[in-house]
Short mmCIF file of N, CA and C and ligand atoms in Angstrom, two decimals:
data_model
loop_
_atom_site.label_atom_id
_atom_site.label_comp_id
_atom_site.label_asym_id
_atom_site.label_seq_id
_atom_site.Cartn_x
_atom_site.Cartn_y
_atom_site.Cartn_z
N MET A 1 -8.88 37.96 25.27
CA MET A 1 -9.76 36.44 25.62
C MET A 1 -9.30 35.88 27.15
N ALA A 2 -10.12 34.99 27.70
CA ALA A 2 -8.99 34.55 28.98
C ALA A 2 -8.42 33.87 28.52
N ALA A 3 -7.81 33.70 29.54
CA ALA A 3 -6.41 32.83 29.08
C ALA A 3 -7.18 31.58 28.88
N GLU A 4 -7.94 30.71 29.71
CA GLU A 4 -7.86 29.11 30.21
C GLU A 4 -7.95 28.54 28.56
N PRO A 5 -8.69 29.67 28.14
CA PRO A 5 -9.61 29.17 27.10
C PRO A 5 -8.92 29.18 26.17
N LEU A 6 -8.21 29.93 25.11
CA LEU A 6 -6.34 30.44 24.73
C LEU A 6 -5.85 29.50 25.10
N VAL A 7 -5.79 28.68 26.66
CA VAL A 7 -4.72 28.04 26.45
C VAL A 7 -5.32 26.73 26.07
N ASP A 8 -6.67 26.30 25.81
CA ASP A 8 -6.99 24.91 24.95
C ASP A 8 -6.95 24.48 23.66
N VAL A 9 -7.41 26.30 23.39
CA VAL A 9 -6.83 26.36 21.63
C VAL A 9 -5.34 26.22 21.70
N LEU A 10 -4.32 26.25 22.36
CA LEU A 10 -2.42 26.48 22.23
C LEU A 10 -2.32 24.58 22.20
N LEU A 11 -3.11 24.32 22.72
CA LEU A 11 -3.14 22.66 23.23
C LEU A 11 -3.28 21.78 22.06
N ASN A 12 -4.44 22.09 21.16
CA ASN A 12 -4.22 21.47 20.35
C ASN A 12 -3.98 21.72 18.58
N CYS A 13 -2.66 22.69 19.34
CA CYS A 13 -1.59 23.12 17.71
C CYS A 13 -1.20 21.77 17.76
N PRO A 14 -1.00 20.59 16.64
CA PRO A 14 -0.64 19.24 16.82
C PRO A 14 0.58 19.19 16.67
N THR A 15 1.34 20.27 15.97
CA THR A 15 2.75 20.69 15.98
C THR A 15 3.46 21.08 16.84
N GLY A 16 3.27 21.56 17.83
CA GLY A 16 3.86 22.38 18.82
C GLY A 16 4.18 23.82 18.54
N ALA A 17 3.93 24.57 17.54
CA ALA A 17 4.31 25.95 16.70
C ALA A 17 3.71 26.81 17.56
N LEU A 18 2.48 26.45 18.03
CA LEU A 18 2.17 27.38 19.05
C LEU A 18 2.41 26.98 21.19
N SER A 19 2.76 27.81 21.26
CA SER A 19 3.16 27.36 22.43
C SER A 19 2.79 28.23 23.18
N PHE A 20 3.48 28.54 24.91
CA PHE A 20 3.31 29.41 25.63
C PHE A 20 3.83 29.32 27.12
N THR A 21 4.32 30.66 27.62
CA THR A 21 4.33 30.46 29.11
C THR A 21 3.67 31.26 30.49
N ARG A 22 3.31 30.47 30.37
CA ARG A 22 1.75 31.91 32.02
C ARG A 22 3.28 32.35 32.78
N LYS A 23 2.51 33.43 32.65
CA LYS A 23 2.72 34.24 33.79
C LYS A 23 2.39 34.49 34.82
N ASP A 24 1.03 33.92 34.98
CA ASP A 24 0.02 34.01 36.02
C ASP A 24 -0.15 32.75 37.31
N GLY A 25 1.07 32.06 37.34
CA GLY A 25 0.91 30.86 37.60
C GLY A 25 0.10 30.03 37.81
N GLY A 26 -0.93 29.87 35.82
CA GLY A 26 -1.93 29.33 35.89
C GLY A 26 -1.48 27.78 35.47
N ARG A 27 -2.40 26.72 34.45
CA ARG A 27 -2.54 25.67 33.94
C ARG A 27 -0.28 25.82 33.59
N ALA A 28 -0.49 25.03 33.22
CA ALA A 28 0.54 24.99 32.01
C ALA A 28 1.00 23.88 31.25
N GLU A 29 1.40 23.91 30.47
CA GLU A 29 1.80 22.52 29.34
C GLU A 29 2.37 20.97 29.86
N ALA A 30 1.29 19.94 30.14
CA ALA A 30 1.70 19.00 30.91
C ALA A 30 2.25 18.11 30.29
N ALA A 31 3.06 16.36 30.37
CA ALA A 31 2.98 15.43 29.59
C ALA A 31 1.53 14.65 28.92
N PRO A 32 1.71 14.34 28.30
CA PRO A 32 -0.11 13.43 28.21
C PRO A 32 0.33 12.22 29.37
N PRO A 33 -0.77 12.00 29.06
CA PRO A 33 -0.86 10.17 30.35
C PRO A 33 -1.21 9.40 29.93
N VAL A 34 -0.60 9.37 27.90
CA VAL A 34 -0.87 8.38 27.15
C VAL A 34 0.44 9.16 26.21
N ASN A 35 1.28 7.98 26.05
CA ASN A 35 2.17 9.02 24.89
C ASN A 35 1.19 8.17 23.24
N GLN A 36 1.45 9.18 22.13
CA GLN A 36 0.36 9.06 21.06
C GLN A 36 1.24 9.70 19.80
N VAL A 37 1.07 8.18 18.89
CA VAL A 37 1.00 9.42 17.21
C VAL A 37 -0.22 8.66 16.55
N ARG A 38 -0.97 10.19 16.46
CA ARG A 38 -1.77 9.53 15.04
C ARG A 38 -1.31 9.66 13.92
N VAL A 39 -1.81 8.78 13.10
CA VAL A 39 -1.16 8.80 11.97
C VAL A 39 -2.67 9.40 10.22
N ARG A 40 -2.09 10.58 10.36
CA ARG A 40 -2.73 11.60 9.52
C ARG A 40 -3.30 10.84 7.74
N GLU A 41 -5.06 11.03 7.70
CA GLU A 41 -5.38 10.05 6.37
C GLU A 41 -3.89 11.18 5.23
N ASN A 42 -3.58 10.69 3.95
CA ASN A 42 -2.73 11.90 3.51
C ASN A 42 -1.52 12.49 3.57
N GLY A 43 -0.96 12.14 5.33
CA GLY A 43 -0.48 13.53 6.23
C GLY A 43 0.52 12.38 6.69
N PRO A 44 1.14 13.74 7.88
CA PRO A 44 2.07 13.18 8.51
C PRO A 44 2.03 12.43 9.79
N TYR A 45 3.12 11.70 10.72
CA TYR A 45 2.48 11.72 12.32
C TYR A 45 2.03 12.47 13.21
N ALA A 46 1.59 12.55 13.53
CA ALA A 46 1.62 13.50 14.62
C ALA A 46 1.89 13.01 16.16
N PHE A 47 2.70 13.69 16.86
CA PHE A 47 3.27 13.10 18.31
C PHE A 47 2.65 13.35 19.38
N HIS A 48 2.25 13.12 20.49
CA HIS A 48 1.66 13.75 22.17
C HIS A 48 2.48 13.09 22.96
N ALA A 49 3.75 13.11 23.62
CA ALA A 49 4.86 12.82 24.53
C ALA A 49 6.02 13.73 24.72
N PRO A 50 6.21 13.37 25.29
CA PRO A 50 7.45 14.30 26.24
C PRO A 50 8.45 13.73 24.90
N LEU A 51 9.23 14.57 24.20
CA LEU A 51 9.51 13.83 22.71
C LEU A 51 11.32 14.04 22.86
N THR A 52 11.79 14.02 22.27
CA THR A 52 12.99 13.59 21.64
C THR A 52 13.89 13.53 20.49
N VAL A 53 13.29 14.80 19.70
CA VAL A 53 13.76 14.27 18.23
C VAL A 53 15.19 14.50 17.71
N ALA A 54 15.99 13.42 17.22
CA ALA A 54 16.96 13.42 16.73
C ALA A 54 17.79 13.87 18.02
N GLY A 55 18.02 14.04 19.24
CA GLY A 55 18.52 14.76 20.38
C GLY A 55 18.55 15.28 20.52
N GLU A 56 17.21 16.03 20.23
CA GLU A 56 16.99 17.24 20.78
C GLU A 56 15.53 17.10 21.79
N ASP A 57 15.61 17.87 22.29
CA ASP A 57 14.23 17.83 23.01
C ASP A 57 13.19 18.86 23.23
N THR A 58 11.92 18.04 22.30
CA THR A 58 10.95 18.98 21.71
C THR A 58 9.83 18.81 22.07
N GLY A 59 9.19 19.24 23.67
CA GLY A 59 8.50 20.22 23.95
C GLY A 59 7.30 18.43 24.17
N PHE A 60 6.29 18.33 23.39
CA PHE A 60 4.99 17.50 23.77
C PHE A 60 4.49 17.00 22.45
N ARG A 61 4.47 18.52 21.70
CA ARG A 61 3.83 17.97 20.33
C ARG A 61 4.99 18.23 19.17
N ALA A 62 4.67 17.27 18.30
CA ALA A 62 5.67 17.97 16.84
C ALA A 62 4.52 16.59 16.27
N THR A 63 4.45 16.94 14.67
CA THR A 63 4.31 16.15 13.23
C THR A 63 5.40 16.54 12.35
N LEU A 64 5.58 14.93 12.40
CA LEU A 64 6.97 14.44 11.58
C LEU A 64 6.26 13.84 10.61
N CYS A 65 7.83 14.32 8.97
CA CYS A 65 6.67 13.69 8.00
C CYS A 65 6.83 12.37 7.76
N ARG A 66 6.10 11.85 7.05
CA ARG A 66 6.07 10.35 6.47
C ARG A 66 5.71 10.25 5.15
N CYS A 67 5.46 11.37 3.84
CA CYS A 67 5.45 11.11 3.07
C CYS A 67 6.90 11.73 2.27
N GLY A 68 8.09 12.04 2.65
CA GLY A 68 9.66 11.87 2.22
C GLY A 68 9.70 12.94 1.67
N ALA A 69 8.57 14.07 1.30
CA ALA A 69 8.63 15.27 0.31
C ALA A 69 9.68 16.28 1.13
N SER A 70 9.29 16.95 2.80
CA SER A 70 9.37 17.39 3.32
C SER A 70 11.39 18.01 3.04
N ARG A 71 11.13 19.67 3.02
CA ARG A 71 12.47 20.01 2.85
C ARG A 71 12.95 20.47 3.84
N HIS A 72 12.23 19.86 5.61
CA HIS A 72 12.26 20.19 6.70
C HIS A 72 12.47 19.00 7.17
N LYS A 73 12.83 17.91 7.10
CA LYS A 73 12.75 16.80 7.36
C LYS A 73 13.57 16.78 8.72
N PRO A 74 12.78 15.89 10.71
CA PRO A 74 12.29 15.05 9.88
C PRO A 74 10.82 15.33 9.95
N PHE A 75 10.53 17.30 10.37
CA PHE A 75 9.48 17.27 10.52
C PHE A 75 8.65 17.90 9.23
N CYS A 76 7.25 17.93 9.32
CA CYS A 76 6.39 18.45 8.07
C CYS A 76 6.47 18.95 8.15
N ASP A 77 6.37 19.75 6.76
CA ASP A 77 6.03 21.04 5.75
C ASP A 77 4.96 21.37 5.38
N GLY A 78 4.48 20.66 4.68
CA GLY A 78 3.03 20.60 4.55
C GLY A 78 3.13 20.23 2.63
N SER A 79 4.18 19.43 2.44
CA SER A 79 4.68 18.71 1.37
C SER A 79 4.33 18.00 1.00
N HIS A 80 3.20 17.26 1.67
CA HIS A 80 2.58 16.59 1.17
C HIS A 80 1.52 16.77 0.56
N LYS A 81 0.73 17.82 0.60
CA LYS A 81 -0.05 18.15 0.28
C LYS A 81 0.25 18.67 -1.68
N ASP A 82 1.48 19.43 -1.88
CA ASP A 82 1.98 19.58 -2.90
C ASP A 82 2.11 18.39 -4.00
N ILE A 83 2.79 17.42 -3.24
CA ILE A 83 2.86 15.67 -4.08
C ILE A 83 1.70 15.26 -3.76
N GLY A 84 0.79 15.39 -3.86
CA GLY A 84 -0.57 14.51 -3.54
C GLY A 84 0.50 13.37 -3.23
N PHE A 85 0.53 13.49 -2.18
CA PHE A 85 1.05 12.47 -1.50
C PHE A 85 -0.43 11.41 -0.74
N ALA A 86 -0.55 10.07 -0.65
CA ALA A 86 -1.88 8.80 -0.56
C ALA A 86 -1.65 8.10 0.17
N ALA A 87 -2.20 8.33 1.67
CA ALA A 87 -1.91 7.10 2.36
C ALA A 87 -2.98 7.13 3.76
N THR A 88 -3.48 5.51 3.64
CA THR A 88 -4.93 5.79 4.58
C THR A 88 -4.15 6.26 5.75
N GLY A 89 -5.12 6.66 6.85
CA GLY A 89 -4.69 7.04 8.19
C GLY A 89 -5.59 6.03 9.18
N GLU A 90 -6.03 5.42 8.35
CA GLU A 90 -6.90 3.80 8.55
C GLU A 90 -5.99 2.60 8.68
N PRO A 91 -4.76 2.71 8.75
CA PRO A 91 -4.13 0.87 8.39
C PRO A 91 -4.34 -0.14 9.49
N GLU A 92 -4.42 -0.79 9.20
CA GLU A 92 -5.16 -2.09 9.91
C GLU A 92 -4.45 -1.97 11.29
N SER A 93 -5.89 -2.72 12.54
CA SER A 93 -4.72 -3.10 13.82
C SER A 93 -4.44 -4.20 13.69
N ARG A 94 -3.17 -3.84 14.36
CA ARG A 94 -2.03 -5.27 14.82
C ARG A 94 -2.19 -6.06 15.97
N ASP A 95 -2.41 -6.67 16.67
CA ASP A 95 -2.31 -7.75 17.98
C ASP A 95 -1.45 -7.32 18.35
N SER A 96 -1.94 -6.62 19.70
CA SER A 96 -1.05 -6.25 20.92
C SER A 96 -1.43 -6.16 22.46
N VAL A 97 -0.74 -6.27 23.65
CA VAL A 97 -1.06 -6.06 24.51
C VAL A 97 -0.55 -5.03 25.23
N PRO A 98 -1.51 -3.96 26.23
CA PRO A 98 -1.70 -2.80 26.85
C PRO A 98 -0.07 -2.99 27.17
N LEU A 99 0.53 -1.92 27.51
CA LEU A 99 1.80 -1.58 27.67
C LEU A 99 1.94 -1.33 29.57
N GLY A 100 2.69 -1.30 30.07
CA GLY A 100 2.67 -1.79 31.25
C GLY A 100 2.70 -0.34 31.48
N THR A 101 3.81 0.71 31.20
CA THR A 101 4.08 2.11 30.92
C THR A 101 3.78 2.53 29.95
N ARG A 102 2.24 3.21 29.79
CA ARG A 102 2.09 4.20 28.86
C ARG A 102 2.27 5.30 28.37
N ALA A 103 3.78 6.11 29.36
CA ALA A 103 3.57 7.78 29.33
C ALA A 103 5.28 7.27 29.63
N GLY A 104 5.96 8.21 29.42
CA GLY A 104 7.79 8.48 29.62
C GLY A 104 7.92 9.58 28.63
N PRO A 105 9.41 9.70 28.95
CA PRO A 105 10.38 9.88 27.38
C PRO A 105 9.97 8.63 26.29
N LEU A 106 9.93 9.57 25.24
CA LEU A 106 10.17 8.85 23.91
C LEU A 106 10.55 9.86 23.28
N GLU A 107 12.08 8.75 22.54
CA GLU A 107 12.67 8.86 21.97
C GLU A 107 12.98 8.96 19.76
N ILE A 108 12.99 10.03 19.52
CA ILE A 108 12.80 9.55 18.35
C ILE A 108 13.91 9.83 17.40
N ALA A 109 14.62 8.27 16.45
CA ALA A 109 15.97 8.73 15.71
C ALA A 109 16.03 8.42 14.75
N PRO A 110 15.72 9.94 14.01
CA PRO A 110 15.31 9.68 12.07
C PRO A 110 16.79 9.10 12.15
N GLN A 111 16.80 7.84 11.14
CA GLN A 111 17.90 6.92 10.14
C GLN A 111 18.51 7.64 9.35
N PRO A 112 19.58 7.66 8.74
CA PRO A 112 19.90 8.57 7.24
C PRO A 112 19.51 7.74 6.43
N ASN A 113 18.83 8.23 5.65
CA ASN A 113 18.36 7.06 3.94
C ASN A 113 16.80 6.27 5.34
N GLY A 114 16.89 6.36 6.09
CA GLY A 114 16.00 5.54 6.59
C GLY A 114 14.97 6.16 7.98
N PRO A 115 14.40 5.49 8.01
CA PRO A 115 13.16 5.52 8.81
C PRO A 115 12.87 5.67 10.20
N LEU A 116 11.87 6.46 10.65
CA LEU A 116 12.19 7.36 12.06
C LEU A 116 12.20 6.17 13.28
N VAL A 117 13.49 5.58 14.07
CA VAL A 117 13.47 4.70 14.64
C VAL A 117 12.36 5.21 16.24
N VAL A 118 11.66 4.73 16.78
CA VAL A 118 10.50 5.12 18.00
C VAL A 118 10.90 4.26 18.99
N HIS A 119 11.64 5.28 20.65
CA HIS A 119 12.42 3.78 21.16
C HIS A 119 11.21 4.66 22.66
N GLY A 120 10.38 3.81 23.06
CA GLY A 120 9.66 4.34 24.31
C GLY A 120 8.13 3.77 24.04
N PRO A 121 7.72 3.92 25.19
CA PRO A 121 6.22 3.68 25.05
C PRO A 121 5.43 4.45 24.02
N LEU A 122 4.31 3.84 23.29
CA LEU A 122 3.84 4.80 22.81
C LEU A 122 3.05 3.93 22.08
N GLU A 123 1.33 4.87 22.15
CA GLU A 123 0.29 3.80 21.51
C GLU A 123 -0.32 4.69 19.51
N ILE A 124 -0.19 3.51 19.08
CA ILE A 124 0.05 4.57 17.97
C ILE A 124 -1.76 4.30 16.91
N VAL A 125 -1.69 5.44 16.93
CA VAL A 125 -3.47 5.31 16.39
C VAL A 125 -3.98 6.18 15.30
N SER A 126 -4.61 5.33 15.02
CA SER A 126 -5.69 6.21 13.52
C SER A 126 -6.19 7.06 13.38
N GLY A 127 -6.54 7.71 12.05
CA GLY A 127 -6.73 8.83 12.16
C GLY A 127 -8.63 8.77 12.84
N THR A 128 -8.74 8.37 13.72
CA THR A 128 -9.95 8.16 14.42
C THR A 128 -10.16 7.85 15.51
N GLY A 129 -8.60 7.62 15.40
CA GLY A 129 -8.79 7.37 16.84
C GLY A 129 -7.99 5.80 17.62
N ARG A 130 -8.62 5.18 16.45
CA ARG A 130 -8.57 3.92 17.10
C ARG A 130 -6.87 2.68 16.87
N THR A 131 -6.69 1.72 18.58
CA THR A 131 -5.55 2.03 18.09
C THR A 131 -5.15 0.88 17.26
N ILE A 132 -4.10 0.98 16.37
CA ILE A 132 -3.26 0.25 15.36
C ILE A 132 -2.39 -0.84 16.55
N ASN A 133 -1.39 0.08 17.34
CA ASN A 133 -0.53 -1.32 17.57
C ASN A 133 0.08 -0.42 19.23
N ARG A 134 0.88 -1.15 20.13
CA ARG A 134 1.31 -0.56 20.86
C ARG A 134 2.47 -0.93 20.61
N VAL A 135 3.72 -0.21 21.43
CA VAL A 135 5.13 -0.56 21.03
C VAL A 135 5.61 0.67 21.98
N VAL A 136 6.87 0.18 22.23
CA VAL A 136 7.78 0.29 22.68
C VAL A 136 9.36 0.09 21.65
N ASP A 137 9.48 -0.16 20.56
CA ASP A 137 10.45 0.13 19.91
C ASP A 137 9.68 0.42 18.74
N ALA A 138 9.89 1.03 17.73
CA ALA A 138 9.76 0.77 16.13
C ALA A 138 10.44 1.29 15.31
N ARG A 139 10.05 1.30 13.79
CA ARG A 139 10.50 1.99 13.27
C ARG A 139 9.26 2.60 12.14
N LEU A 140 9.26 3.24 11.70
CA LEU A 140 8.44 3.99 11.14
C LEU A 140 8.81 4.19 10.37
N CYS A 141 8.39 4.27 8.25
CA CYS A 141 7.88 4.93 7.74
C CYS A 141 8.46 6.32 7.22
N ARG A 142 9.05 6.53 7.04
CA ARG A 142 9.40 8.47 6.30
C ARG A 142 9.39 8.43 5.19
N CYS A 143 9.24 7.49 4.42
CA CYS A 143 10.35 6.97 2.74
C CYS A 143 9.09 7.67 1.96
N GLY A 144 7.10 7.55 2.76
CA GLY A 144 6.74 7.01 1.69
C GLY A 144 6.21 5.69 1.15
N HIS A 145 6.86 5.10 1.00
CA HIS A 145 6.56 3.95 0.24
C HIS A 145 6.18 2.43 0.48
N SER A 146 6.43 2.43 1.82
CA SER A 146 6.13 1.37 2.42
C SER A 146 5.22 0.57 1.97
N GLU A 147 4.28 -0.46 1.62
CA GLU A 147 4.10 -1.42 1.61
C GLU A 147 3.38 -1.72 2.76
N SER A 148 3.53 -1.44 3.92
CA SER A 148 3.52 -1.69 5.27
C SER A 148 3.08 -0.76 6.10
N LYS A 149 2.56 0.28 5.60
CA LYS A 149 2.96 1.68 5.93
C LYS A 149 1.20 1.42 7.69
N PRO A 150 1.97 2.19 9.08
CA PRO A 150 3.03 3.36 9.50
C PRO A 150 3.88 2.83 9.86
N PHE A 151 4.44 1.65 9.23
CA PHE A 151 6.17 0.93 9.30
C PHE A 151 6.60 0.31 8.32
N CYS A 152 8.50 0.57 8.52
CA CYS A 152 9.03 0.44 7.41
C CYS A 152 9.17 -0.98 6.97
N ASP A 153 8.91 -1.04 5.44
CA ASP A 153 9.23 -2.54 5.05
C ASP A 153 10.88 -2.43 4.52
N GLY A 154 11.22 -1.42 4.40
CA GLY A 154 12.72 -1.86 4.18
C GLY A 154 12.57 -0.73 2.79
N SER A 155 11.24 -0.64 1.91
CA SER A 155 11.61 -0.42 1.02
C SER A 155 12.09 1.21 0.67
N HIS A 156 12.63 2.21 1.77
CA HIS A 156 13.54 3.60 1.15
C HIS A 156 14.57 2.98 0.50
N ALA A 157 14.90 1.67 0.60
CA ALA A 157 16.47 1.74 -0.02
C ALA A 157 15.68 1.31 -1.54
N ARG A 158 15.12 0.47 -1.11
CA ARG A 158 14.32 0.02 -3.38
C ARG A 158 13.92 1.38 -3.23
N VAL A 159 13.82 2.66 -3.00
CA VAL A 159 13.21 3.82 -4.20
C VAL A 159 14.40 4.67 -3.83
N GLY A 160 15.86 4.58 -3.22
CA GLY A 160 16.77 5.31 -2.57
C GLY A 160 16.57 7.17 -2.15
N PHE A 161 15.39 6.61 -1.30
CA PHE A 161 14.69 7.22 -0.22
C PHE A 161 16.77 8.38 0.21
N VAL A 162 15.94 9.50 0.01
CA VAL A 162 17.49 10.51 0.65
C VAL A 162 17.32 11.34 1.93
N ALA A 163 17.62 11.50 2.96
CA ALA A 163 17.44 12.17 4.22
C ALA A 163 18.35 12.40 5.06
N PRO A 164 18.29 13.02 5.30
CA PRO A 164 18.98 13.31 6.61
C PRO A 164 19.60 12.33 8.47
S1 FES B 1 10.99 4.59 5.96
FE1 FES B 1 9.56 3.74 4.08
S2 FES B 1 10.18 2.10 4.12
FE2 FES B 1 11.81 2.56 5.68
#
């Protein structure tokens, strides 16, 4: 297979599990022009941005658990299927204004027994690509119980969510 079509396939891997190093001087993976997290129907968050997760450089792509059941938190391990997690990928849009800066470093700090605290420019989009919100600071639910998904509403304390 030619290199360029293969690169296109690899760049479409949402988890970042498929990556590559070019040895021919060709196109390498670059940061996206707009930081985004896509809220997957009955599934995880798919981030595309220059990511730091729990203090670690994580590259440009990662899927993070939002059902609360992953055994590999904060990353998704597919457990949402095992538990029959049901959560729309089409939450209502909220009023927001275009961000002055749409790209750049995005820090994700999983809170012990609590949400994902996100700091940096981020556009939150639905599974079909509709903009839900534009933020520079957010607390995203990862326990699976918020009544205001994808945002944390404090339900993690009520349900006794446990996570590192
Ligand atoms: S992490 Fe789910 S409500 Fe806070």
